[in-house]
Short mmCIF file of N, CA and C in Angstrom, two decimals:
data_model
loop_
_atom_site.label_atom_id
_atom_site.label_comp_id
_atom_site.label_asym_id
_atom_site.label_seq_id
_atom_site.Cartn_x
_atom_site.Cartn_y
_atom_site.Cartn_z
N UNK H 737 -8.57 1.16 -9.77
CA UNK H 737 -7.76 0.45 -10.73
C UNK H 737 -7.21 -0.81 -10.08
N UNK H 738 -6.85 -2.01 -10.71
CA UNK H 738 -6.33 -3.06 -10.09
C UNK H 738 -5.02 -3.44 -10.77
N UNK H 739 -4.34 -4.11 -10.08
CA UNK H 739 -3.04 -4.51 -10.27
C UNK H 739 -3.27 -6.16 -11.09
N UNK H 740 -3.04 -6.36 -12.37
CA UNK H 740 -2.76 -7.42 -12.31
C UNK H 740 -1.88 -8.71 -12.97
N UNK H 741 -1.47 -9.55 -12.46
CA UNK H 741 -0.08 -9.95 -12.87
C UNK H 741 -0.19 -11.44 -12.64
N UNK H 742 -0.32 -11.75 -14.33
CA UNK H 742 -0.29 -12.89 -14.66
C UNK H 742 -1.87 -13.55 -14.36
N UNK H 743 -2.64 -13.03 -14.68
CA UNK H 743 -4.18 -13.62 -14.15
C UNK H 743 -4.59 -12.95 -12.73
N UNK H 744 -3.65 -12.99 -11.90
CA UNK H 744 -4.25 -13.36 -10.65
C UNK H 744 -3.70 -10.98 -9.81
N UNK H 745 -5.01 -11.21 -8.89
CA UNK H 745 -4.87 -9.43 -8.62
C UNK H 745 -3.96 -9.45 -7.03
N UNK H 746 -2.82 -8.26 -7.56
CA UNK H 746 -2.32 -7.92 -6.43
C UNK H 746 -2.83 -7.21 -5.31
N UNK H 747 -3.23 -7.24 -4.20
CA UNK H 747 -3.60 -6.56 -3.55
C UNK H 747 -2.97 -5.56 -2.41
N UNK H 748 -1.89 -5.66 -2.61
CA UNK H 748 -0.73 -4.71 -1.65
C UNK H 748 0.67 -4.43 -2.97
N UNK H 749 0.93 -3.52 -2.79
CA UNK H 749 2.83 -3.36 -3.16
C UNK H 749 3.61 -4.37 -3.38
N UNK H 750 3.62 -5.09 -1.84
CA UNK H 750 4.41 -6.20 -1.57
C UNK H 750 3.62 -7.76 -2.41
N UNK H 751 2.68 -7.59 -2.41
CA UNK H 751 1.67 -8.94 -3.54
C UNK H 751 2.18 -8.56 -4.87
N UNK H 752 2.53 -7.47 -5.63
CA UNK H 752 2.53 -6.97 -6.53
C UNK H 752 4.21 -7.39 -7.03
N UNK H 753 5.39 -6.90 -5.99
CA UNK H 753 6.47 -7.35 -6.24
C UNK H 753 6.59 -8.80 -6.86
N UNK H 754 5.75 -9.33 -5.55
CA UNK H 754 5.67 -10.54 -5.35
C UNK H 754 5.46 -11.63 -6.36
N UNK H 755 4.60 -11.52 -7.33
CA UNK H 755 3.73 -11.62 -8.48
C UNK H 755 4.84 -11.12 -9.57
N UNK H 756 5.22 -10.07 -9.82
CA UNK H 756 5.61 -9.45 -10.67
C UNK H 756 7.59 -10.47 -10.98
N UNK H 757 7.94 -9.90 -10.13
CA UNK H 757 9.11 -10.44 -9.91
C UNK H 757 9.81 -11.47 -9.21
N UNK H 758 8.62 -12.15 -8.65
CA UNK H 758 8.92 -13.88 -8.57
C UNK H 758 10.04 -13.50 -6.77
N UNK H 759 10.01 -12.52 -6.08
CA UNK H 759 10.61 -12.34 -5.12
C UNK H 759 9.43 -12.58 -3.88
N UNK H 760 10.22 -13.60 -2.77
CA UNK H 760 8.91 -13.92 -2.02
C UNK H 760 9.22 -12.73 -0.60
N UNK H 761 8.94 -11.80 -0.72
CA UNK H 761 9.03 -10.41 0.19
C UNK H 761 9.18 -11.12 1.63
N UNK H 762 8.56 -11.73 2.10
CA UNK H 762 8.56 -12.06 3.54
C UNK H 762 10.16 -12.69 3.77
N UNK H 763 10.59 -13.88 2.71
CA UNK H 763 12.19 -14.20 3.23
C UNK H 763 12.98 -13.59 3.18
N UNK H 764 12.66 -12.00 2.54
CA UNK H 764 13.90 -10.85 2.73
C UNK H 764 13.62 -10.08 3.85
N UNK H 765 12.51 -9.76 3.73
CA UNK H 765 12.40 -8.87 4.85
C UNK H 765 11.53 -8.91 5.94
N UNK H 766 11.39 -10.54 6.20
CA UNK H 766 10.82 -10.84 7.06
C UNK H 766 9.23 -10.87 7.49
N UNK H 767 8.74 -11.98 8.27
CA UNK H 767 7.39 -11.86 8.56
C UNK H 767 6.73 -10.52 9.33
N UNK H 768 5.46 -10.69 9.11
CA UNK H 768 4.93 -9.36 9.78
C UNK H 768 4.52 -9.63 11.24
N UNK H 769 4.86 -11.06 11.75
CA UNK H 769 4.43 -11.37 12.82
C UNK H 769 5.39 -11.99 13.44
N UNK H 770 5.98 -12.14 14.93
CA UNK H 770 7.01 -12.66 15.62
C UNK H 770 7.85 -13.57 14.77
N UNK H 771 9.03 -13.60 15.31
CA UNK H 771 9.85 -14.88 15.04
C UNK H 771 10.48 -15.06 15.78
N UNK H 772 10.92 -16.58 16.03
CA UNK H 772 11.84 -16.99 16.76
C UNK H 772 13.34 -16.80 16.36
N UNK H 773 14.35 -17.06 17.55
CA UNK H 773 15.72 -17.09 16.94
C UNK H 773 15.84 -17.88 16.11
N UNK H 774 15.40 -19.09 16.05
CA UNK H 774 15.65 -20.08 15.21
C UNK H 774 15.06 -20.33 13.69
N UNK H 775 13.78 -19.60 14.16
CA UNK H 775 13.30 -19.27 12.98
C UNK H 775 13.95 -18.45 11.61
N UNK H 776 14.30 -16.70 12.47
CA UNK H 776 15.13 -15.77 11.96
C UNK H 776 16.32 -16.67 11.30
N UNK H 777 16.97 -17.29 11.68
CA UNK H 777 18.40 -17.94 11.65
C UNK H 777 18.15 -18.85 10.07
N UNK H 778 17.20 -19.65 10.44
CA UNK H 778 16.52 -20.72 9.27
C UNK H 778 16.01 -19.73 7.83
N UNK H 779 15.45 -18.53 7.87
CA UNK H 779 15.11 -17.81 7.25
C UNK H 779 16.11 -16.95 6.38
N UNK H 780 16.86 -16.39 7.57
CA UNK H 780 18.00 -16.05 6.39
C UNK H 780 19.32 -16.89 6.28
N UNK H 781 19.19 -17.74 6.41
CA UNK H 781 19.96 -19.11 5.64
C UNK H 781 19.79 -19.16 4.39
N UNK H 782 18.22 -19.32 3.79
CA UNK H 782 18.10 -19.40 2.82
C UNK H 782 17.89 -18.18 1.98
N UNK H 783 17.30 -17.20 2.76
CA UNK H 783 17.60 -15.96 1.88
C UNK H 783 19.10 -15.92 1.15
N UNK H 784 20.07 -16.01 2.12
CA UNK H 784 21.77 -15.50 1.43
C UNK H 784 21.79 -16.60 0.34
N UNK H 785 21.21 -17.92 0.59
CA UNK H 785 21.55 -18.96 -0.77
C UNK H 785 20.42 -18.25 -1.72
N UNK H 786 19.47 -17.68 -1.58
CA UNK H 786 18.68 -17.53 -2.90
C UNK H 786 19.26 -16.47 -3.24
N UNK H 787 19.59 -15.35 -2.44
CA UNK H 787 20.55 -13.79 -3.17
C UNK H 787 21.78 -14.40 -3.44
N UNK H 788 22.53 -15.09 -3.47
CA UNK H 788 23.52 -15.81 -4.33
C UNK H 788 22.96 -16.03 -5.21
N UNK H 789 22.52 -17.23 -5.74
CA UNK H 789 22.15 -17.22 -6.92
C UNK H 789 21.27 -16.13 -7.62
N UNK H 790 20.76 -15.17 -7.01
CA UNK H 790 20.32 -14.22 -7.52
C UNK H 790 21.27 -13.28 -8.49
N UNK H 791 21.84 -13.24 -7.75
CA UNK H 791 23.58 -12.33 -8.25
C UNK H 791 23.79 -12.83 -10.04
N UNK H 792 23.92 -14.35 -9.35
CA UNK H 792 24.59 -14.78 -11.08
C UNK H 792 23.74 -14.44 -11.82
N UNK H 793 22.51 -14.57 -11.81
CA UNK H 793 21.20 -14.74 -12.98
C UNK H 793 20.83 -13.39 -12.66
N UNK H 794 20.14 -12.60 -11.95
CA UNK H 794 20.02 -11.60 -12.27
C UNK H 794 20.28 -10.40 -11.08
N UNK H 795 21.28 -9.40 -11.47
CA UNK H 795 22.01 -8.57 -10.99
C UNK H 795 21.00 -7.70 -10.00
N UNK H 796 19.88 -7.17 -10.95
CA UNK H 796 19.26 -6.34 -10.81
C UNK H 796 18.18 -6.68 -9.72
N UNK H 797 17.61 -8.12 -10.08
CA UNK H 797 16.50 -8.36 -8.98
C UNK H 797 17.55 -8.80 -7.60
N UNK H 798 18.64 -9.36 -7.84
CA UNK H 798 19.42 -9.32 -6.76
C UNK H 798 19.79 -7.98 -5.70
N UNK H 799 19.77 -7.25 -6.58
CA UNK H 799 19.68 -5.35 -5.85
C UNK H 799 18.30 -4.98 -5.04
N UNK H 800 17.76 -5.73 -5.68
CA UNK H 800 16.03 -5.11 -5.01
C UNK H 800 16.32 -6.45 -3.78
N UNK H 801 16.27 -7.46 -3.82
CA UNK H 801 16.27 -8.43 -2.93
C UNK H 801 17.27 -8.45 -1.68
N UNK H 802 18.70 -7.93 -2.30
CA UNK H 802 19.17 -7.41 -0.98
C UNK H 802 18.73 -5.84 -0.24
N UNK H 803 18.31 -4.97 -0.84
CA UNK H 803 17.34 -3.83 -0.12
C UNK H 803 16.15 -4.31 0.35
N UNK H 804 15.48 -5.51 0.45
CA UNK H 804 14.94 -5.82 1.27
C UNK H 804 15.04 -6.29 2.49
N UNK H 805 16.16 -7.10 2.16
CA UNK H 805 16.89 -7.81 3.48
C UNK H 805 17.69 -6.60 3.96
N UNK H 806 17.85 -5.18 3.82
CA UNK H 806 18.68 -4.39 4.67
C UNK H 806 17.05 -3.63 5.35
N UNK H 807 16.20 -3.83 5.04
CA UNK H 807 15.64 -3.20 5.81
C UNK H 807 14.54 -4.09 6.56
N UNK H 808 14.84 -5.50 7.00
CA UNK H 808 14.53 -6.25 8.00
C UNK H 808 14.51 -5.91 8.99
N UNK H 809 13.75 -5.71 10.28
CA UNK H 809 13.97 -5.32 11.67
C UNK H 809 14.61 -6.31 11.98
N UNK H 810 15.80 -5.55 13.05
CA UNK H 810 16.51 -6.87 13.64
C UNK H 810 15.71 -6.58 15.45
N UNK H 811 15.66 -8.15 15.93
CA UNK H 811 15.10 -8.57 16.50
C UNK H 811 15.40 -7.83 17.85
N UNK H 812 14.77 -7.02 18.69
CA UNK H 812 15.23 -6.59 20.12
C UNK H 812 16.20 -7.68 21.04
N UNK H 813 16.20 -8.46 20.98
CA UNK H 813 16.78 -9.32 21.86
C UNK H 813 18.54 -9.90 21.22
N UNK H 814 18.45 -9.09 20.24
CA UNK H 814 19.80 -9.57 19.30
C UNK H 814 20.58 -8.25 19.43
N UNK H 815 20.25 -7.02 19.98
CA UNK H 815 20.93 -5.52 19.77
C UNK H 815 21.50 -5.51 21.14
N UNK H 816 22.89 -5.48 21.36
CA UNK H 816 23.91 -5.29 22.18
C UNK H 816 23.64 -3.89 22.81
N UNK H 817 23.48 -3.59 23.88
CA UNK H 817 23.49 -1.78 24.58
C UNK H 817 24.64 -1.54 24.12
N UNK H 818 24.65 -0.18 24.06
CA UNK H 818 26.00 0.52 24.22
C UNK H 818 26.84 0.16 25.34
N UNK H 819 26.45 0.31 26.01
CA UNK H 819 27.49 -0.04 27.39
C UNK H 819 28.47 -1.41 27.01
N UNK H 820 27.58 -2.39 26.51
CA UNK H 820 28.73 -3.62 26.30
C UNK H 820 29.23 -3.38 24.94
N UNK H 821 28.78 -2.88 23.84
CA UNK H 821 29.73 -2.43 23.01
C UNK H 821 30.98 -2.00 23.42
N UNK H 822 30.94 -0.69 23.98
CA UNK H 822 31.94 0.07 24.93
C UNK H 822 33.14 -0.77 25.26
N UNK H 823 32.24 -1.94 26.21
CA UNK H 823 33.52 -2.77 27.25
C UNK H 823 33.75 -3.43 25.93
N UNK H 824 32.97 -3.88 24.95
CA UNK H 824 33.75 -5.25 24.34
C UNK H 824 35.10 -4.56 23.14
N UNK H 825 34.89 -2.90 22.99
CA UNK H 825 36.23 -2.61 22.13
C UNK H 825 37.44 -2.68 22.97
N UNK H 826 38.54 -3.11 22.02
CA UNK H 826 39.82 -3.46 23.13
C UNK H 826 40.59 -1.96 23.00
N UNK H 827 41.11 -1.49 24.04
CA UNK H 827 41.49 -0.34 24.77
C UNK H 827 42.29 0.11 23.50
N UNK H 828 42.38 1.58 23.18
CA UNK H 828 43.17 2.25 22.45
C UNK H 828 42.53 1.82 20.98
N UNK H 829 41.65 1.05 20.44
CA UNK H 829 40.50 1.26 19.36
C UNK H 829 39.52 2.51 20.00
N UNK H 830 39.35 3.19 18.53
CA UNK H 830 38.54 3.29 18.49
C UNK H 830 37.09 2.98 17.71
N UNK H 831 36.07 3.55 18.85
CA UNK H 831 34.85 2.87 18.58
C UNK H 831 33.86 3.37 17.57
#
Protein backbone atom coordinates (compact mmCIF):
# COMPACT_ATOMS: atom_id res chain seq x y z
CA UNK A 1 0.00 0.00 0.00
CA UNK A 2 1.38 3.56 -0.43
CA UNK A 3 1.08 6.62 1.44
CA UNK A 4 -0.05 9.45 -0.43
CA UNK A 5 -0.29 13.10 0.29
CA UNK A 6 -1.08 15.64 -1.92
CA UNK A 7 0.27 13.95 -5.27
CA UNK A 8 3.50 13.18 -4.13
CA UNK A 9 4.38 9.33 -2.03
CA UNK A 10 5.56 9.22 1.46
CA UNK A 11 8.09 6.97 1.98
CA UNK A 12 8.86 6.80 5.81
CA UNK A 13 6.44 7.95 8.91
CA UNK A 14 8.49 10.90 9.23
CA UNK A 15 7.91 11.87 5.03
CA UNK A 16 4.37 11.21 5.83
CA UNK A 17 4.09 13.70 8.89
CA UNK A 18 5.99 15.70 6.91
CA UNK A 19 3.69 15.96 3.84
CA UNK A 20 0.68 15.58 5.79
CA UNK A 21 1.09 18.25 8.35
CA UNK A 22 3.39 20.73 6.86
CA UNK A 23 5.89 19.92 10.05
CA UNK A 24 9.57 19.77 8.82
CA UNK A 25 10.60 16.66 11.36
CA UNK A 26 14.31 17.24 11.16
CA UNK A 27 14.03 21.07 12.91
CA UNK A 28 12.29 19.40 15.83
CA UNK A 29 13.96 16.63 16.27
CA UNK A 30 16.89 17.00 14.67
CA UNK A 31 19.18 15.67 11.83
CA UNK A 32 20.01 12.07 11.48
CA UNK A 33 23.54 12.96 10.97
CA UNK A 34 26.13 15.05 13.25
CA UNK A 35 25.75 18.54 14.25
CA UNK A 36 27.64 21.12 15.30
CA UNK A 37 27.18 23.36 18.44
CA UNK A 38 26.43 26.01 16.34
CA UNK A 39 24.50 24.35 14.18
CA UNK A 40 22.21 22.70 17.12
CA UNK A 41 21.99 26.36 18.57
CA UNK A 42 20.89 27.91 14.92
CA UNK A 43 18.37 25.05 14.65
CA UNK A 44 16.56 25.39 17.62
CA UNK A 45 16.41 29.09 17.42
CA UNK A 46 14.16 28.70 14.91
CA UNK A 47 12.36 25.76 15.97
CA UNK A 48 11.10 27.81 19.44
CA UNK A 49 10.07 30.83 16.84
CA UNK A 50 8.13 28.36 14.60
CA UNK A 51 6.47 26.42 17.93
CA UNK A 52 5.47 29.91 18.95
CA UNK A 53 3.67 30.67 16.34
CA UNK A 54 2.54 27.29 16.20
CA UNK A 55 0.75 27.71 19.58
CA UNK A 56 -1.37 30.70 18.30
CA UNK A 57 -2.59 29.03 15.01
CA UNK A 58 -2.64 25.71 15.86
CA UNK A 59 -2.66 24.19 19.38
CA UNK A 60 -2.67 20.80 18.35
CA UNK A 61 0.10 20.60 15.66
CA UNK A 62 1.98 22.70 18.20
CA UNK A 63 1.63 19.49 20.70
CA UNK A 64 2.97 17.10 18.12
CA UNK A 65 5.86 19.62 17.26
CA UNK A 66 6.90 20.14 20.71
CA UNK A 67 6.98 16.08 21.31
CA UNK A 68 9.28 16.12 18.78
CA UNK A 69 11.61 18.51 20.02
CA UNK A 70 11.42 16.57 23.55
CA UNK A 71 12.66 13.72 22.05
CA UNK A 72 15.80 15.24 20.27
CA UNK A 73 19.08 13.61 21.40
CA UNK A 74 20.96 16.01 23.26
CA UNK A 75 24.39 16.17 22.12
CA UNK A 76 27.19 14.09 24.33
CA UNK A 77 29.37 16.93 24.72
CA UNK A 78 26.52 19.22 26.25
CA UNK A 79 25.59 16.50 29.36
CA UNK A 80 27.29 17.63 32.61
CA UNK A 81 28.59 14.19 34.77
CA UNK A 82 27.16 13.80 37.86
CA UNK A 83 30.05 14.62 39.74
CA UNK A 84 29.85 18.39 38.60
CA UNK A 85 26.24 18.48 39.01
CA UNK A 86 26.95 17.42 42.65
CA UNK A 87 29.69 20.26 43.18
CA UNK A 88 27.64 22.84 41.23
CA UNK A 89 24.36 22.43 43.91
CA UNK A 90 24.95 25.01 46.67
CA UNK A 91 25.30 23.17 50.10
CA UNK A 92 22.07 22.37 52.07
CA UNK A 93 19.90 22.12 48.48
CA UNK A 94 18.83 19.50 47.66
CA UNK A 95 19.66 17.74 44.49
Amino acid sequence: MRTIVSGQYAATAAEFAELALGIDTELFAGPAGPESPEERAARLDVAGAVLADLRREDPQLAAYAAALLATAPVPLGSRRPAAARRLAVPAGVAA
